[in-house]
Short mmCIF file of C-alpha atoms in Angstrom, two decimals:
data_model
loop_
_atom_site.label_atom_id
_atom_site.label_comp_id
_atom_site.label_asym_id
_atom_site.label_seq_id
_atom_site.Cartn_x
_atom_site.Cartn_y
_atom_site.Cartn_z
CA MET A 40 72.38 104.26 177.24
CA LYS A 41 70.01 103.42 180.08
CA LYS A 42 70.34 99.73 179.36
CA GLN A 43 74.13 99.92 179.36
CA GLU A 44 74.05 101.69 182.69
CA PHE A 45 71.72 99.08 184.12
CA ILE A 46 73.89 96.22 182.90
CA GLN A 47 77.04 97.85 184.26
CA GLY A 48 75.25 98.25 187.57
CA ILE A 49 74.45 94.57 187.62
CA LYS A 50 78.05 93.66 186.78
CA ASP A 51 79.38 95.85 189.56
CA GLY A 52 76.76 94.40 191.86
CA ILE A 53 77.68 90.76 191.32
CA PRO A 54 80.72 90.67 193.67
CA ILE A 55 78.54 92.27 196.31
CA CYS A 56 75.79 89.77 195.57
CA LEU A 57 78.15 86.84 196.08
CA GLY A 58 79.60 88.31 199.24
CA TYR A 59 76.11 88.99 200.51
CA PHE A 60 75.03 85.46 199.73
CA SER A 61 77.67 84.10 202.10
CA VAL A 62 77.11 86.56 204.92
CA SER A 63 73.31 86.40 204.70
CA LEU A 64 73.60 82.63 204.72
CA ALA A 65 75.42 82.93 208.03
CA PHE A 66 72.74 85.33 209.19
CA GLY A 67 69.86 83.06 208.15
CA LEU A 68 71.57 80.14 209.83
CA THR A 69 72.28 81.93 213.11
CA ALA A 70 68.92 83.65 213.22
CA VAL A 71 66.96 80.43 212.88
CA LEU A 72 69.24 78.52 215.24
CA SER A 73 68.72 81.22 217.86
CA GLY A 74 64.96 80.91 217.63
CA LEU A 75 63.63 83.10 214.83
CA PRO A 76 61.12 81.44 212.50
CA ILE A 77 62.45 80.86 208.98
CA TRP A 78 59.95 83.18 207.30
CA SER A 79 60.82 86.07 209.62
CA ALA A 80 64.54 85.87 208.90
CA ILE A 81 63.79 86.10 205.19
CA ILE A 82 61.42 89.05 205.51
CA MET A 83 63.86 90.80 207.82
CA SER A 84 66.62 90.48 205.24
CA LEU A 85 64.48 91.65 202.35
CA SER A 86 63.32 94.74 204.19
CA ASN A 87 66.56 95.75 205.91
CA ILE A 88 69.61 94.71 203.90
CA THR A 89 72.01 95.32 206.74
CA SER A 90 74.08 92.61 208.36
CA ALA A 91 75.14 94.30 211.57
CA GLY A 92 71.71 95.80 212.22
CA GLN A 93 69.97 92.50 211.56
CA PHE A 94 72.26 90.50 213.80
CA ALA A 95 71.66 92.95 216.62
CA GLY A 96 67.93 93.16 215.97
CA THR A 97 67.60 89.39 215.97
CA LYS A 98 69.29 89.15 219.33
CA ILE A 99 66.85 91.65 220.80
CA LEU A 100 63.78 89.97 219.32
CA VAL A 101 64.82 86.53 220.46
CA GLU A 102 65.24 87.84 223.99
CA ASN A 103 61.85 89.57 223.83
CA GLY A 104 63.37 93.01 224.10
CA THR A 105 61.39 96.22 224.00
CA PHE A 106 60.72 98.14 220.81
CA ILE A 107 62.51 101.18 222.22
CA GLU A 108 65.65 99.11 222.58
CA LEU A 109 65.19 97.90 219.03
CA ILE A 110 64.85 101.39 217.62
CA ILE A 111 67.83 102.82 219.48
CA THR A 112 70.11 99.89 218.68
CA THR A 113 69.12 99.92 215.01
CA LEU A 114 69.63 103.68 214.91
CA ILE A 115 73.06 103.57 216.49
CA ILE A 116 74.39 100.65 214.50
CA ASN A 117 73.09 101.96 211.19
CA ILE A 118 73.58 105.66 211.65
CA ARG A 119 76.71 105.51 209.49
CA TYR A 120 74.31 105.10 206.53
CA PHE A 121 73.41 108.72 207.08
CA LEU A 122 76.93 109.78 206.17
CA MET A 123 77.06 107.35 203.29
CA SER A 124 73.78 108.61 201.91
CA LEU A 125 75.10 112.14 202.18
CA SER A 126 78.13 111.16 200.08
CA VAL A 127 75.98 109.33 197.55
CA SER A 128 73.57 112.26 197.33
CA GLN A 129 76.44 114.35 196.01
CA LYS A 130 77.25 111.83 193.33
CA ILE A 131 73.77 111.26 192.00
CA ASP A 132 72.89 112.87 188.70
CA PRO A 133 71.08 116.02 189.87
CA ARG A 134 68.50 115.57 187.13
CA ILE A 135 66.97 112.37 188.49
CA LYS A 136 63.40 112.46 189.77
CA LEU A 137 62.46 112.69 193.44
CA LYS A 138 60.67 109.35 193.51
CA GLU A 139 63.80 107.71 192.13
CA ARG A 140 65.72 109.13 195.08
CA PHE A 141 63.29 107.40 197.44
CA LEU A 142 63.97 104.13 195.65
CA ILE A 143 67.74 104.49 195.54
CA ALA A 144 67.75 105.27 199.27
CA PHE A 145 66.58 101.74 199.98
CA GLY A 146 69.85 100.34 198.66
CA ILE A 147 72.43 102.35 200.59
CA THR A 148 74.41 99.56 202.19
CA ASP A 149 78.09 99.57 203.09
CA GLU A 150 79.13 97.70 200.00
CA ILE A 151 76.77 99.37 197.55
CA PHE A 152 77.93 102.71 198.90
CA ALA A 153 81.59 101.71 198.50
CA VAL A 154 81.13 100.55 194.93
CA SER A 155 79.03 103.54 193.88
CA MET A 156 81.68 105.91 195.25
CA GLN A 157 84.18 104.18 192.98
CA ARG A 158 82.12 104.91 189.90
CA ASN A 159 83.92 107.28 187.56
CA LYS A 160 80.83 109.25 186.58
CA LEU A 161 77.63 110.60 188.11
CA LEU A 162 75.26 107.91 189.36
CA SER A 163 72.25 107.31 187.15
CA THR A 164 69.04 105.66 188.28
CA ALA A 165 69.58 102.83 185.80
CA TYR A 166 73.05 102.13 187.15
CA MET A 167 71.86 102.22 190.74
CA ALA A 168 68.93 99.97 189.91
CA GLY A 169 71.28 97.28 188.63
CA LEU A 170 73.75 97.84 191.44
CA ILE A 171 71.04 97.54 194.09
CA ILE A 172 68.82 94.77 192.72
CA THR A 173 71.62 92.21 192.38
CA PRO A 174 72.84 92.37 195.99
CA VAL A 175 69.28 92.51 197.31
CA ILE A 176 68.56 89.24 195.53
CA GLY A 177 71.81 87.76 196.87
CA TRP A 178 71.07 88.94 200.39
CA THR A 179 67.55 87.56 200.42
CA ALA A 180 68.43 84.32 198.65
CA GLY A 181 71.36 83.69 200.98
CA THR A 182 69.18 84.27 204.01
CA THR A 183 66.66 81.81 202.65
CA VAL A 184 69.26 79.13 201.99
CA GLY A 185 70.91 79.67 205.35
CA ALA A 186 67.65 79.61 207.23
CA ILE A 187 66.60 76.37 205.62
CA ALA A 188 70.02 74.74 205.71
CA SER A 189 70.52 75.61 209.36
CA GLN A 190 70.61 71.96 210.21
CA PHE A 191 73.02 70.77 207.52
CA MET A 192 75.80 73.32 206.81
CA PRO A 193 79.29 72.36 208.03
CA VAL A 194 80.83 74.98 210.30
CA ILE A 195 84.06 75.13 208.36
CA LEU A 196 82.27 76.50 205.30
CA THR A 197 80.40 79.24 207.13
CA ASN A 198 83.63 80.19 208.89
CA ALA A 199 85.47 80.60 205.61
CA MET A 200 82.68 82.73 204.18
CA GLY A 201 82.71 84.96 207.23
CA ILE A 202 85.66 86.89 205.86
CA ALA A 203 84.24 87.50 202.37
CA LEU A 204 82.74 90.93 202.96
CA TYR A 205 85.75 92.16 204.87
CA GLY A 206 87.84 90.99 201.93
CA MET A 207 85.75 93.25 199.73
CA PHE A 208 86.25 96.24 202.04
CA ILE A 209 89.98 95.66 201.99
CA ALA A 210 89.98 95.56 198.21
CA ILE A 211 88.19 98.90 198.15
CA ILE A 212 90.41 100.77 200.58
CA VAL A 213 93.80 99.30 199.66
CA THR A 214 93.68 100.10 195.93
CA PRO A 215 93.60 103.92 196.09
CA ALA A 216 95.86 103.85 199.16
CA ARG A 217 98.63 102.64 196.87
CA THR A 218 98.85 105.94 195.04
CA ASN A 219 97.23 108.46 197.35
CA LYS A 220 99.32 109.10 200.47
CA ASN A 221 96.54 111.05 202.17
CA ILE A 222 94.14 108.14 201.86
CA PHE A 223 96.81 105.77 203.12
CA PHE A 224 97.36 107.96 206.16
CA VAL A 225 93.64 108.32 206.81
CA ILE A 226 93.22 104.54 206.66
CA LEU A 227 96.03 103.97 209.16
CA LEU A 228 94.59 106.59 211.46
CA SER A 229 91.11 105.07 211.26
CA ILE A 230 92.37 101.58 211.96
CA THR A 231 94.33 102.82 214.96
CA ALA A 232 91.33 104.71 216.28
CA SER A 233 89.15 101.66 215.82
CA LEU A 234 91.57 99.46 217.74
CA VAL A 235 91.73 102.04 220.51
CA PHE A 236 87.95 102.14 220.78
CA ASN A 237 87.82 98.37 220.86
CA TYR A 238 90.48 97.63 223.40
CA LEU A 239 90.99 100.61 225.68
CA PRO A 240 89.09 99.94 228.94
CA LEU A 241 87.00 103.11 229.09
CA LEU A 242 86.33 103.56 225.40
CA SER A 243 85.44 99.94 224.75
CA ASN A 244 82.20 100.53 226.62
CA ILE A 245 81.06 102.75 223.79
CA SER A 246 78.94 100.69 221.43
CA GLU A 247 80.33 99.79 218.03
CA GLY A 248 77.80 101.91 216.19
CA TRP A 249 78.71 105.09 218.05
CA ALA A 250 82.43 104.29 217.88
CA ILE A 251 82.25 104.09 214.11
CA ILE A 252 80.39 107.33 213.75
CA ILE A 253 82.73 109.17 216.14
CA ILE A 254 85.81 107.85 214.33
CA THR A 255 84.39 108.59 210.89
CA VAL A 256 83.27 112.15 211.60
CA PHE A 257 86.38 113.10 213.54
CA ILE A 258 89.00 111.65 211.21
CA SER A 259 87.22 112.70 208.02
CA ALA A 260 86.99 116.22 209.45
CA VAL A 261 90.67 116.29 210.35
CA ALA A 262 91.60 114.96 206.91
CA ALA A 263 89.39 117.50 205.15
CA THR A 264 91.13 120.25 207.11
CA ILE A 265 94.72 119.08 206.73
CA PHE A 266 94.50 117.40 203.32
CA PRO A 267 91.78 119.20 201.36
CA VAL A 268 90.89 117.59 198.08
CA ASN A 269 91.31 119.95 195.16
CA ASN A 270 89.61 118.20 192.34
CA VAL A 271 86.97 115.76 193.43
CA LYS A 272 87.13 114.20 190.01
CA GLU A 273 84.01 112.13 189.94
CA GLU A 274 82.01 115.34 189.56
CA ASN A 275 81.88 115.86 185.83
CA ILE A 276 82.26 113.32 183.11
CA MET B 257 57.55 85.44 220.66
CA SER B 258 54.25 85.99 218.89
CA ILE B 259 53.99 86.56 215.15
CA LYS B 260 52.69 90.07 215.84
CA TYR B 261 55.71 90.89 218.00
CA ILE B 262 58.20 89.64 215.42
CA LEU B 263 56.53 91.35 212.51
CA THR B 264 56.27 94.63 214.39
CA GLY B 265 59.92 94.34 215.31
CA ILE B 266 60.93 93.74 211.71
CA VAL B 267 58.87 96.68 210.46
CA ILE B 268 60.40 98.93 213.11
CA MET B 269 63.91 97.89 212.11
CA ALA B 270 63.14 98.40 208.43
CA ILE B 271 61.59 101.82 208.86
CA THR B 272 64.35 103.09 211.13
CA THR B 273 67.03 101.91 208.73
CA TYR B 274 65.22 103.30 205.69
CA LEU B 275 64.75 106.73 207.24
CA ILE B 276 68.46 106.93 208.01
CA ARG B 277 69.23 106.14 204.40
CA MET B 278 66.51 108.22 202.82
CA LEU B 279 66.70 111.61 204.51
CA PRO B 280 70.10 112.73 203.18
CA ILE B 281 69.41 111.61 199.61
CA VAL B 282 65.96 113.14 199.39
CA ILE B 283 66.81 116.42 201.10
CA PHE B 284 70.17 117.25 199.54
CA ARG B 285 69.27 117.72 195.93
CA LYS B 286 71.82 120.27 194.83
CA ARG B 287 75.54 119.98 194.56
CA ILE B 288 77.43 120.96 197.68
CA SER B 289 80.08 123.42 196.55
CA ASN B 290 81.83 123.99 199.87
CA LYS B 291 85.31 122.58 199.45
CA TRP B 292 85.69 121.46 203.05
CA ILE B 293 82.46 119.48 202.92
CA GLN B 294 83.49 117.97 199.59
CA SER B 295 86.79 116.89 201.09
CA PHE B 296 85.03 115.56 204.17
CA LEU B 297 82.71 113.44 202.07
CA PHE B 298 85.67 112.27 200.00
CA TYR B 299 87.35 110.78 203.05
CA VAL B 300 84.24 109.26 204.62
CA PRO B 301 84.36 105.95 202.70
CA TYR B 302 87.95 105.30 203.71
CA THR B 303 87.46 106.07 207.39
CA VAL B 304 84.22 104.14 207.68
CA LEU B 305 85.41 101.01 205.89
CA SER B 306 88.72 100.98 207.76
CA ALA B 307 87.03 101.36 211.13
CA MET B 308 84.48 98.68 210.33
CA THR B 309 87.00 96.16 209.05
CA PHE B 310 89.54 96.37 211.86
CA PRO B 311 89.59 94.64 214.28
CA ALA B 312 86.28 92.95 213.35
CA ILE B 313 87.87 90.97 210.53
CA PHE B 314 89.98 89.04 213.01
CA TYR B 315 86.86 87.74 214.71
CA SER B 316 84.92 86.93 211.58
CA THR B 317 85.89 83.32 211.02
CA GLY B 318 85.82 81.63 214.41
CA SER B 319 89.61 81.29 214.61
CA MET B 320 92.09 84.13 214.77
CA PRO B 321 94.91 82.37 212.83
CA SER B 322 92.68 81.68 209.84
CA ALA B 323 91.27 85.20 209.99
CA VAL B 324 94.73 86.77 210.08
CA PHE B 325 95.83 84.60 207.18
CA GLY B 326 92.73 85.50 205.17
CA CYS B 327 93.28 89.17 205.95
CA ILE B 328 96.87 89.08 204.77
CA ILE B 329 95.83 87.36 201.55
CA ALA B 330 93.18 90.02 200.99
CA ILE B 331 95.66 92.85 201.51
CA ILE B 332 98.24 91.32 199.21
CA LEU B 333 95.76 90.64 196.40
CA ALA B 334 94.21 94.08 196.82
CA TYR B 335 97.66 95.63 196.60
CA PHE B 336 98.10 93.87 193.28
CA LYS B 337 94.80 95.31 192.15
CA ARG B 338 92.79 92.11 191.88
CA SER B 339 89.01 92.43 191.55
CA LEU B 340 86.69 92.64 194.56
CA LEU B 341 85.40 89.16 193.90
CA THR B 342 88.87 87.63 193.56
CA VAL B 343 90.03 89.20 196.79
CA ALA B 344 86.94 88.07 198.69
CA LEU B 345 87.00 84.52 197.36
CA CYS B 346 90.73 84.03 197.85
CA ALA B 347 90.54 85.37 201.37
CA SER B 348 87.76 82.84 202.07
CA LEU B 349 89.81 80.09 200.49
CA GLY B 350 92.74 81.02 202.69
CA VAL B 351 90.58 80.80 205.79
CA PHE B 352 89.26 77.44 204.67
CA ILE B 353 92.74 76.03 204.13
CA ILE B 354 94.03 77.14 207.51
CA GLN B 355 91.01 75.65 209.23
CA ILE B 356 91.29 72.40 207.30
CA ILE B 357 94.83 71.92 208.54
CA GLY B 358 93.60 72.40 212.04
CA TYR B 359 93.89 76.08 213.03
#
């Protein structure tokens, strides 16, 4: 049973792993080209597993920024993980041990969160282990390859791979939107809000991290109020 | 940029990110039974992913035409329920093709 869960986790983690390989390759490439030593890009990836946060952090380090700046930027860009962890915490098998929670926490990334929310049963440690290990390997390996290949990779390839993770996100949100009108509406609303925050003169000054958290909390709250969910079906299987 | 500075920076980033991820999972151990909160958490993935994807996806490939094309391909394939991997790879392929032909 545990082994099956682990293997399923790995299977579900492979698309993420491949997507991560491409994006982390771009990260490794850019990071080294902007001045970071190869070894540091690799360690950064292994210990953070976050594309947006790492890109931002790299920029600060390369410009010799202060540690306060680093903390605040990392906090703001990654604070959405707080909400994701909250969602995941509800889906974890309540029987798992505390130390396993500390381990699972390490792997709460956008994509791992998205895939684990799609799971049709409670999340077991074995499943999460498989789901987390595979992308972590992909993320670190990609960074390594990108960092080393920073001199050789043709731009057209890294450009094409730039869309891979967004492709994954689209796959995750479009599928249930087909049948669930509330989700469809929520998605449209979120996209509109995001465009507004990006392009409206006053609001575009708000950093991306804060914009995402504001949009998420506000729209999710409105949706929960207007379209309450009656049977959150992933609860009991 | 000394080694000490870089390493410290990396550790700071890692710890900050880990704390954000760890606190909710370690503290909330019981089921939340409040229906509003359950509904809220249900919608979070869709709002977050939507907000993160748009408009960022259009700037992800270095050329807007190829990004738009890739995006459309992704939406179409996702609508026809293709796997995550298929959607991601085909979107990338679409971008590649548009850029090869010069856009």
